[in-house]
């Protein structure tokens, strides 16, 4: 067993982790531990853009961005944190540009921006160009740029190390336990601060845009240490995943003028969101798609809708909508515009489904995409562990794994990348400040004991249960009952089923008993993370008797601010889940009916 | 349909030498090769080790040799193979750690050696540095790289001598050398002018064929050679 000592340990090397490390390493000894090589992180799969009110081609203001985010969150977002994020957004984007990020450009040389769902001119209610983009590879460019700067700044990486436990002693952060995948060796990292930046958990569901690696690792670690998870019932289903595969088709397609068309050839979003139509927020569109399909208006009556970005269709609807370019001329596109703005989307469609989006529509369905909920933090990334927002000293979380909450009940497109940069930055700065003023906490005796106990339990199980079977039963019940639409009975069934799977997991079969790159063992561990998270999600969802944002119940179809304008907190305790609630932070935005 | 996968196996922890295992399974024409590997691992042999993450060609984890050519396992469909006999091996030129997993460190060492990061020591302006769409377009192709190593490990020059920085590192140097905002082109060109730099490239084009992002790798290397020969970037 090896021992290491760093003032700041960052767990995860995507957009949030790398940003945190870049800032923390300026004034504190910092190490990044990641189960993947950093550039494999899921940030790289983000496509459409990062939101910031630069106003490069039309009027825009951070205040408008903040209001749109509050409204998008269905008023569950904490308004102090949202104001902060929207105000920080502009500098965050300039900072990325100064790091060399190759944004697409306007003719005047400024950063190019496109419209995105839910982002509006607050005077007219119409879509505003706020998403700063690099073709449809914005996440890739962010991830590469941050990694490049990490190399330049000599950030210390432990690549392909898998964190198995958080060390907390006397209520303070003491470090982490990790396994080196290459040889199975255990490492103890003593740390003054730990920044958890491990991303989301879309692999709980069947059809997802998320990587295999998105298994909620950091969130499961905190749950097992008695830290609650916040707002887990709010999980985003992105409207446009490739049919059956779930691969993301960016909202940028609709930003460029693409429209959703049902089996009767209708652009149905006109009915559901008369003002912004196909650029309504994601929860609204995913629900509309399900309703269309349920009414038999899927394409050929099947479980998909067409997303059409062929120039004829784009131009047809642009004319109907009276859409204009920034200079006031009518908005029209050509095939080569589509090619240059959406090259990866075209590549994915050609590779996986043999469809060329320049000449044919894309078959799409909602796909499990993003966790609004996660580890509770304040706007500085400090982890808070109860109804009173008590800080756990030295523990930070940022990015998708965290719940600040800036996304509330529904995240707007482009706000995820922004969240990574803004809260990655502040958690890095705050962690380094803390490290500069506080001593190391002594490690607990046998720091690796809890991790080893869990590993041994998996290795020594009876082996009766196949991992794939357990995973697929979990995904199936979660997709059916804790998906876009929910009812009491179904969610109760999901809770029972997930608990049964959790019990059966104790007999999970692992074939590989070696040390070296034992990916079989890691996958079993990842599945145990997903099962815990599925349980917490289903229990949190079952309890919330209203519809808000992504949590949509047939049996409680309305938002109920009187009873439910509050955050859920869920603790894993005594083999079950205990729920609590805390108030939403309000500043100047009073809840009102939400329409697009 | 039924397909047969013959997969390279090696685990230094067991006594067996390097060998191939053969697995037969049902597949749909639209299955990815990665889907097949996942199913084998899930249902037939949990010890099979390989890397993967995004499963749609953007993270660069799963470059392997499929029927003798470097591909991402998640970007090749069964119907693309034109055969039901599939041989899967680790990429060449890097030490095999276990099954399809190779040691990526020598590859990343080369990458890091070419200053693969933006350099501009002037104080930044209050807003963005301006760059015209044409200037941005100049290096667009090489910004697409996902560091999967398919190009470098397809290169016979790299196989012969692992000290060659390889096409991937050159691509990443190109991305900055031709960025109008960057100030370190001369230093990078000097690095690539050395013994194990661009002149090890003999324009065999394996790299261009291997690139899952369709980067014109050989052309990018050619542009660097030209810049070195002319002493300018124009």
PDB file of C-alpha atoms in Angstrom, chain A residues 5 24 44 63 73 121 133 158 190 194 222 236 239 252 314 404-405 409 412 424 450 473 490 506 518 533 557 573 578:
ATOM      1  CA  UNK A   5      -0.069  13.570   0.809  1.00  0.00           C
ATOM      2  CA  UNK A  24      -6.254  24.945  -6.737  1.00  0.00           C
ATOM      3  CA  UNK A  44     -15.959  15.694 -24.192  1.00  0.00           C
ATOM      4  CA  UNK A  63     -29.818  39.142 -15.677  1.00  0.00           C
ATOM      5  CA  UNK A  73     -35.532  25.271 -13.103  1.00  0.00           C
ATOM      6  CA  UNK A 121     -34.681  37.901 -24.841  1.00  0.00           C
ATOM      7  CA  UNK A 133     -20.006  27.195 -29.450  1.00  0.00           C
ATOM      8  CA  UNK A 158      -3.065   9.762 -11.078  1.00  0.00           C
ATOM      9  CA  UNK A 190      -4.038  12.101   2.869  1.00  0.00           C
ATOM     10  CA  UNK A 194     -11.215  16.691  -1.477  1.00  0.00           C
ATOM     11  CA  UNK A 222     -20.800  10.422  -0.221  1.00  0.00           C
ATOM     12  CA  UNK A 236     -33.280  15.196 -17.255  1.00  0.00           C
ATOM     13  CA  UNK A 239     -35.554  15.155 -26.091  1.00  0.00           C
ATOM     14  CA  UNK A 252     -27.979  23.106 -31.316  1.00  0.00           C
ATOM     15  CA  UNK A 314     -35.465  24.722 -41.847  1.00  0.00           C
ATOM     16  CA  UNK A 404     -25.715  23.738  -5.950  1.00  0.00           C
ATOM     17  CA  UNK A 405     -28.596  24.022  -7.029  1.00  0.00           C
ATOM     18  CA  UNK A 409     -36.043  20.805 -11.431  1.00  0.00           C
ATOM     19  CA  UNK A 412     -31.318  24.568 -19.532  1.00  0.00           C
ATOM     20  CA  UNK A 424     -15.050  24.016 -10.791  1.00  0.00           C
ATOM     21  CA  UNK A 450     -14.026  -0.037   4.686  1.00  0.00           C
ATOM     22  CA  UNK A 473     -33.538  -5.284 -14.612  1.00  0.00           C
ATOM     23  CA  UNK A 490     -45.160   2.553 -10.669  1.00  0.00           C
ATOM     24  CA  UNK A 506     -24.809  -9.521  -2.699  1.00  0.00           C
ATOM     25  CA  UNK A 518      -9.606  -6.075 -13.050  1.00  0.00           C
ATOM     26  CA  UNK A 533     -28.492   5.850  -6.702  1.00  0.00           C
ATOM     27  CA  UNK A 557     -50.163  17.053 -12.653  1.00  0.00           C
ATOM     28  CA  UNK A 573     -29.538   4.945   6.493  1.00  0.00           C
ATOM     29  CA  UNK A 578     -34.515   8.769   5.029  1.00  0.00           C
TER      30      UNK A 578
END
